[in-house]
PDB file of C-alpha atoms in Angstrom:
ATOM      1  CA  LEU F  11      44.789  60.487  85.991  1.00 90.00           C
ATOM      2  CA  PHE F  12      46.871  57.383  85.455  1.00 92.00           C
ATOM      3  CA  SER F  13      50.074  59.227  86.458  1.00 93.00           C
ATOM      4  CA  ARG F  14      48.398  60.454  89.628  1.00 94.00           C
ATOM      5  CA  PHE F  15      47.095  56.961  90.302  1.00 95.00           C
ATOM      6  CA  GLY F  16      50.595  55.504  89.762  1.00 94.00           C
ATOM      7  CA  ARG F  17      52.075  57.796  92.409  1.00 95.00           C
ATOM      8  CA  TRP F  18      49.224  57.004  94.818  1.00 95.00           C
ATOM      9  CA  VAL F  19      49.475  53.228  94.375  1.00 95.00           C
ATOM     10  CA  SER F  20      53.273  53.354  94.752  1.00 94.00           C
ATOM     11  CA  GLU F  21      52.900  55.189  98.063  1.00 94.00           C
ATOM     12  CA  ARG F  22      50.109  52.857  99.154  1.00 93.00           C
ATOM     13  CA  ILE F  23      51.619  49.426  98.422  1.00 92.00           C
ATOM     14  CA  GLY F  24      55.268  50.236  97.760  1.00 93.00           C
ATOM     15  CA  PRO F  25      57.180  50.724  94.499  1.00 94.00           C
ATOM     16  CA  SER F  26      58.164  47.080  93.856  1.00 94.00           C
ATOM     17  CA  LYS F  27      54.639  45.717  94.362  1.00 94.00           C
ATOM     18  CA  ALA F  28      53.198  48.612  92.358  1.00 93.00           C
ATOM     19  CA  ALA F  29      55.631  47.886  89.502  1.00 94.00           C
ATOM     20  CA  MET F  30      54.404  44.281  89.343  1.00 94.00           C
ATOM     21  CA  LYS F  31      50.734  45.307  89.202  1.00 93.00           C
ATOM     22  CA  ILE F  32      50.896  48.498  87.152  1.00 94.00           C
ATOM     23  CA  ASN F  33      50.280  46.823  83.757  1.00 94.00           C
ATOM     24  CA  GLY F  34      46.965  45.398  84.946  1.00 92.00           C
ATOM     25  CA  PHE F  35      45.964  48.783  86.303  1.00 94.00           C
ATOM     26  CA  TYR F  36      47.013  50.409  83.029  1.00 95.00           C
ATOM     27  CA  ARG F  37      44.746  48.093  81.012  1.00 94.00           C
ATOM     28  CA  PHE F  38      41.797  49.171  83.163  1.00 95.00           C
ATOM     29  CA  PHE F  39      42.520  52.893  82.679  1.00 95.00           C
ATOM     30  CA  ARG F  40      43.205  52.376  78.973  1.00 95.00           C
ATOM     31  CA  SER F  41      39.864  50.620  78.438  1.00 95.00           C
ATOM     32  CA  ILE F  42      38.116  53.546  80.143  1.00 95.00           C
ATOM     33  CA  GLU F  43      39.993  55.989  77.913  1.00 95.00           C
ATOM     34  CA  LYS F  44      39.111  54.068  74.745  1.00 95.00           C
ATOM     35  CA  ARG F  45      35.447  53.637  75.605  1.00 95.00           C
ATOM     36  CA  TRP F  46      34.559  56.979  77.188  1.00 95.00           C
ATOM     37  CA  GLY F  47      37.540  59.318  76.826  1.00 93.00           C
ATOM     38  CA  GLY F  48      37.247  60.177  80.519  1.00 92.00           C
ATOM     39  CA  ILE F  49      35.846  58.801  83.745  1.00 93.00           C
ATOM     40  CA  PRO F  50      32.171  57.859  83.227  1.00 94.00           C
ATOM     41  CA  SER F  51      29.518  57.584  85.897  1.00 92.00           C
ATOM     42  CA  TYR F  52      29.601  54.601  88.219  1.00 90.00           C
ATOM     43  CA  ASP F  53      26.387  53.322  86.641  1.00 87.00           C
ATOM     44  CA  GLU F  54      27.938  53.288  83.157  1.00 92.00           C
ATOM     45  CA  MET F  55      31.003  51.465  84.466  1.00 92.00           C
ATOM     46  CA  LEU F  56      28.789  48.961  86.239  1.00 87.00           C
ATOM     47  CA  LYS F  57      26.818  48.276  83.057  1.00 87.00           C
ATOM     48  CA  HIS F  58      29.984  47.769  81.031  1.00 91.00           C
ATOM     49  CA  TYR F  59      32.279  45.916  83.456  1.00 90.00           C
ATOM     50  CA  THR F  60      29.639  44.295  85.734  1.00 86.00           C
ATOM     51  CA  ALA F  61      30.127  44.091  89.484  1.00 82.00           C
ATOM     52  CA  ILE F  62      32.609  41.227  89.085  1.00 85.00           C
ATOM     53  CA  GLY F  63      34.764  43.242  86.674  1.00 88.00           C
ATOM     54  CA  LEU F  64      34.788  46.246  89.001  1.00 89.00           C
ATOM     55  CA  ARG F  65      35.791  44.009  91.922  1.00 87.00           C
ATOM     56  CA  ARG F  66      38.793  42.908  89.870  1.00 91.00           C
ATOM     57  CA  ALA F  67      39.722  46.586  89.526  1.00 92.00           C
ATOM     58  CA  GLU F  68      39.276  47.219  93.235  1.00 91.00           C
ATOM     59  CA  THR F  69      42.422  49.343  93.716  1.00 94.00           C
ATOM     60  CA  PRO F  70      41.749  51.771  90.830  1.00 94.00           C
ATOM     61  CA  MET F  71      38.079  51.967  91.828  1.00 93.00           C
ATOM     62  CA  ARG F  72      39.031  52.769  95.420  1.00 92.00           C
ATOM     63  CA  TRP F  73      41.329  55.549  94.203  1.00 94.00           C
ATOM     64  CA  LEU F  74      38.709  56.972  91.809  1.00 94.00           C
ATOM     65  CA  SER F  75      36.263  57.027  94.693  1.00 92.00           C
ATOM     66  CA  GLU F  76      38.772  58.693  97.048  1.00 92.00           C
ATOM     67  CA  ILE F  77      39.495  61.515  94.608  1.00 93.00           C
ATOM     68  CA  GLY F  78      35.774  62.017  93.965  1.00 92.00           C
ATOM     69  CA  ALA F  79      35.876  60.988  90.283  1.00 92.00           C
ATOM     70  CA  ILE F  80      33.114  58.443  90.859  1.00 91.00           C
ATOM     71  CA  SER F  81      30.510  57.870  93.485  1.00 89.00           C
ATOM     72  CA  VAL F  82      30.096  54.170  94.246  1.00 83.00           C
ATOM     73  CA  ASN F  83      26.511  53.095  94.771  1.00 81.00           C
ATOM     74  CA  ALA F  84      26.340  49.736  96.556  1.00 82.00           C
ATOM     75  CA  GLU F  85      22.600  49.450  95.943  1.00 86.00           C
ATOM     76  CA  ASP F  86      23.060  49.804  92.167  1.00 83.00           C
ATOM     77  CA  ARG F  87      25.866  47.253  92.272  1.00 83.00           C
ATOM     78  CA  GLU F  88      23.628  44.731  94.065  1.00 87.00           C
ATOM     79  CA  THR F  89      20.770  45.406  91.647  1.00 88.00           C
ATOM     80  CA  ARG F  90      22.992  44.829  88.613  1.00 86.00           C
ATOM     81  CA  THR F  91      24.408  41.657  90.157  1.00 87.00           C
ATOM     82  CA  GLU F  92      20.933  40.273  90.844  1.00 91.00           C
ATOM     83  CA  GLU F  93      19.780  41.197  87.315  1.00 90.00           C
ATOM     84  CA  ARG F  94      22.762  39.362  85.833  1.00 89.00           C
ATOM     85  CA  ARG F  95      22.017  36.299  87.972  1.00 92.00           C
ATOM     86  CA  LEU F  96      18.354  36.390  86.929  1.00 94.00           C
ATOM     87  CA  ASP F  97      19.341  36.583  83.259  1.00 93.00           C
ATOM     88  CA  THR F  98      21.563  33.532  83.760  1.00 93.00           C
ATOM     89  CA  ILE F  99      18.716  31.529  85.320  1.00 95.00           C
ATOM     90  CA  LEU F 100      16.249  32.538  82.604  1.00 94.00           C
ATOM     91  CA  ALA F 101      18.746  31.622  79.870  1.00 94.00           C
ATOM     92  CA  GLU F 102      19.316  28.112  81.287  1.00 93.00           C
ATOM     93  CA  ILE F 103      15.943  26.852  80.087  1.00 92.00           C
ATOM     94  CA  GLU F 104      16.254  26.037  76.419  1.00 89.00           C
ATOM     95  CA  ASP F 105      12.987  24.469  75.354  1.00 90.00           C
ATOM     96  CA  PRO F 106      10.370  27.112  74.474  1.00 93.00           C
ATOM     97  CA  TRP F 107       7.508  25.623  76.501  1.00 93.00           C
ATOM     98  CA  SER F 108       9.436  25.385  79.776  1.00 93.00           C
ATOM     99  CA  GLN F 109      10.840  28.836  79.067  1.00 94.00           C
ATOM    100  CA  GLN F 110       7.290  30.154  78.663  1.00 94.00           C
ATOM    101  CA  LEU F 111       6.290  28.656  82.024  1.00 94.00           C
ATOM    102  CA  LEU F 112       9.330  30.148  83.751  1.00 95.00           C
ATOM    103  CA  MET F 113       8.820  33.556  82.105  1.00 96.00           C
ATOM    104  CA  GLY F 114       5.191  33.549  83.226  1.00 96.00           C
ATOM    105  CA  TYR F 115       6.317  32.957  86.802  1.00 95.00           C
ATOM    106  CA  PHE F 116       8.990  35.624  86.439  1.00 96.00           C
ATOM    107  CA  THR F 117       6.366  38.097  85.174  1.00 95.00           C
ATOM    108  CA  ALA F 118       4.135  37.331  88.170  1.00 95.00           C
ATOM    109  CA  LEU F 119       7.056  37.838  90.558  1.00 95.00           C
ATOM    110  CA  SER F 120       8.047  41.059  88.788  1.00 95.00           C
ATOM    111  CA  ALA F 121       4.530  42.413  89.277  1.00 94.00           C
ATOM    112  CA  ARG F 122       4.893  41.713  93.005  1.00 92.00           C
ATOM    113  CA  ARG F 123       8.203  43.579  92.959  1.00 92.00           C
ATOM    114  CA  GLU F 124       6.631  46.604  91.294  1.00 92.00           C
ATOM    115  CA  SER F 125       4.000  46.718  94.025  1.00 93.00           C
ATOM    116  CA  GLY F 126       6.753  46.566  96.666  1.00 91.00           C
ATOM    117  CA  GLU F 127       5.920  43.073  97.947  1.00 93.00           C
ATOM    118  CA  THR F 128       9.279  41.521  97.036  1.00 91.00           C
ATOM    119  CA  ASP F 129      12.782  42.372  95.816  1.00 93.00           C
ATOM    120  CA  LEU F 130      15.149  41.125  93.114  1.00 92.00           C
ATOM    121  CA  ARG F 131      17.024  38.790  95.422  1.00 93.00           C
ATOM    122  CA  SER F 132      13.793  37.071  96.474  1.00 94.00           C
ATOM    123  CA  ILE F 133      12.780  36.733  92.825  1.00 95.00           C
ATOM    124  CA  ARG F 134      16.104  35.073  92.029  1.00 95.00           C
ATOM    125  CA  LEU F 135      15.783  32.736  94.998  1.00 94.00           C
ATOM    126  CA  ALA F 136      12.269  31.764  93.843  1.00 94.00           C
ATOM    127  CA  LEU F 137      13.259  31.264  90.190  1.00 95.00           C
ATOM    128  CA  ARG F 138      16.240  28.997  90.884  1.00 95.00           C
ATOM    129  CA  PRO F 139      14.254  25.949  92.121  1.00 94.00           C
ATOM    130  CA  ALA F 140      11.544  26.556  89.499  1.00 94.00           C
ATOM    131  CA  ALA F 141      14.175  26.447  86.727  1.00 94.00           C
ATOM    132  CA  ASN F 142      15.739  23.336  88.265  1.00 92.00           C
ATOM    133  CA  LEU F 143      12.341  21.601  88.375  1.00 92.00           C
ATOM    134  CA  LEU F 144      11.633  22.463  84.733  1.00 92.00           C
ATOM    135  CA  LYS F 145      15.041  21.123  83.679  1.00 91.00           C
ATOM    136  CA  ILE F 146      14.415  17.839  85.495  1.00 86.00           C
ATOM    137  CA  ALA F 147      10.777  17.504  84.355  1.00 86.00           C
ATOM    138  CA  ARG F 148      11.662  17.803  80.627  1.00 86.00           C
ATOM    139  CA  LEU F 149       8.143  18.725  79.675  1.00 87.00           C
ATOM    140  CA  ALA F 150       6.604  18.093  76.271  1.00 88.00           C
ATOM    141  CA  VAL F 151       4.960  21.103  74.652  1.00 90.00           C
ATOM    142  CA  GLY F 152       1.745  21.890  76.522  1.00 90.00           C
ATOM    143  CA  ALA F 153       2.491  19.438  79.349  1.00 89.00           C
ATOM    144  CA  LEU F 154       2.699  20.635  82.936  1.00 91.00           C
ATOM    145  CA  PRO F 155       4.686  19.335  85.899  1.00 90.00           C
ATOM    146  CA  THR F 156       3.020  16.441  87.689  1.00 89.00           C
ATOM    147  CA  GLN F 157       3.030  15.507  91.351  1.00 89.00           C
ATOM    148  CA  LYS F 158       5.363  12.647  90.449  1.00 88.00           C
ATOM    149  CA  ALA F 159       7.840  15.096  88.859  1.00 87.00           C
ATOM    150  CA  LEU F 160       7.634  17.244  91.995  1.00 88.00           C
ATOM    151  CA  GLU F 161       8.321  14.274  94.233  1.00 85.00           C
ATOM    152  CA  SER F 162      11.284  13.302  92.085  1.00 84.00           C
ATOM    153  CA  PHE F 163      12.624  16.844  92.378  1.00 87.00           C
ATOM    154  CA  TRP F 164      12.072  16.917  96.138  1.00 85.00           C
ATOM    155  CA  ARG F 165      13.888  13.613  96.512  1.00 82.00           C
ATOM    156  CA  GLY F 166      16.943  15.090  94.810  1.00 82.00           C
ATOM    157  CA  SER F 167      16.661  18.556  96.378  1.00 81.00           C
ATOM    158  CA  PRO F 168      14.948  18.242  99.761  1.00 76.00           C
ATOM    159  CA  GLY F 169      16.061  21.714 100.801  1.00 76.00           C
ATOM    160  CA  HIS F 170      14.000  23.301  98.016  1.00 80.00           C
ATOM    161  CA  VAL F 171      10.577  22.147  99.204  1.00 81.00           C
ATOM    162  CA  ALA F 172       9.610  25.524 100.674  1.00 84.00           C
ATOM    163  CA  ALA F 173      11.383  27.517  97.949  1.00 87.00           C
ATOM    164  CA  LEU F 174       9.339  25.762  95.261  1.00 90.00           C
ATOM    165  CA  SER F 175       5.988  26.465  96.923  1.00 91.00           C
ATOM    166  CA  GLY F 176       5.570  29.815  95.126  1.00 93.00           C
ATOM    167  CA  PHE F 177       6.056  28.220  91.705  1.00 95.00           C
ATOM    168  CA  ILE F 178       3.631  25.430  92.568  1.00 94.00           C
ATOM    169  CA  GLY F 179       1.086  28.028  93.690  1.00 94.00           C
ATOM    170  CA  TYR F 180       1.613  29.913  90.422  1.00 95.00           C
ATOM    171  CA  LEU F 181       1.087  26.715  88.374  1.00 94.00           C
ATOM    172  CA  ASN F 182      -2.018  25.767  90.376  1.00 93.00           C
ATOM    173  CA  LYS F 183      -3.546  29.198  89.940  1.00 94.00           C
ATOM    174  CA  SER F 184      -2.573  29.807  86.316  1.00 94.00           C
ATOM    175  CA  TYR F 185      -3.214  26.315  84.944  1.00 93.00           C
ATOM    176  CA  GLU F 186      -5.894  25.072  87.365  1.00 91.00           C
ATOM    177  CA  LEU F 187      -3.736  22.268  88.705  1.00 88.00           C
ATOM    178  CA  GLN F 188      -4.046  20.530  92.070  1.00 90.00           C
ATOM    179  CA  LEU F 189      -0.369  20.038  92.866  1.00 88.00           C
ATOM    180  CA  LYS F 190       0.505  19.698  96.538  1.00 88.00           C
ATOM    181  CA  TRP F 191       3.047  22.328  97.498  1.00 83.00           C
ATOM    182  CA  ARG F 192       4.521  20.158 100.234  1.00 81.00           C
ATOM    183  CA  PRO F 193       5.055  16.393 100.372  1.00 78.00           C
ATOM    184  CA  SER F 194       3.054  14.437 102.906  1.00 77.00           C
ATOM    185  CA  ASP F 195       4.691  13.395 106.155  1.00 77.00           C
ATOM    186  CA  ALA F 196       4.478   9.752 105.097  1.00 80.00           C
ATOM    187  CA  TRP F 197       6.274  10.550 101.824  1.00 73.00           C
ATOM    188  CA  LEU F 198       8.950  12.502 103.700  1.00 73.00           C
ATOM    189  CA  ALA F 199       9.474   9.625 106.136  1.00 74.00           C
ATOM    190  CA  LYS F 200       9.755   7.139 103.243  1.00 76.00           C
ATOM    191  CA  ALA F 201      12.170   9.408 101.344  1.00 71.00           C
ATOM    192  CA  LYS F 202      14.273   9.764 104.486  1.00 71.00           C
ATOM    193  CA  LYS F 203      14.294   5.994 104.967  1.00 76.00           C
ATOM    194  CA  ASP F 204      15.211   5.402 101.305  1.00 73.00           C
TER     195      ASP F 204
END
């Protein structure tokens, strides 16, 4: 396969350019050979290399797709990318209590996904401001975010007011809090003035 690929890439981009890039392409084919002994499914490659790694190997992946050795699934690629981003957000919170709060919210959002009400991208977009709030709040074990912590967060991230409303609703419902999901107009005017 690599010999066939070498001829194809030489015809495609020219022999001198191909000669400069061939070692990088070889490493990609060699890693496939070592790991699988042949061309695996796209899903297996996606799990191993991630979407970013496969983008780096764009030329070999394009060729493998053209010859029918793999079938690229853009939906799977997006799903894996979103899962990786979610894992990154969930791993950012280090203290166990804040992590428990964030995981509870993630579980609630995941249940909505299973019922078809939301998708992975929306879950990621909802978790990001929640994780940021928990990092800023620095909660003691058993403590919950206060309205003052919310206002401090809003002051630093005014664009996340609406994005944080789901997490505030989750906290209010799960922990019987009375947090306001949106700052008052007077507070907004004062924050703007400040």
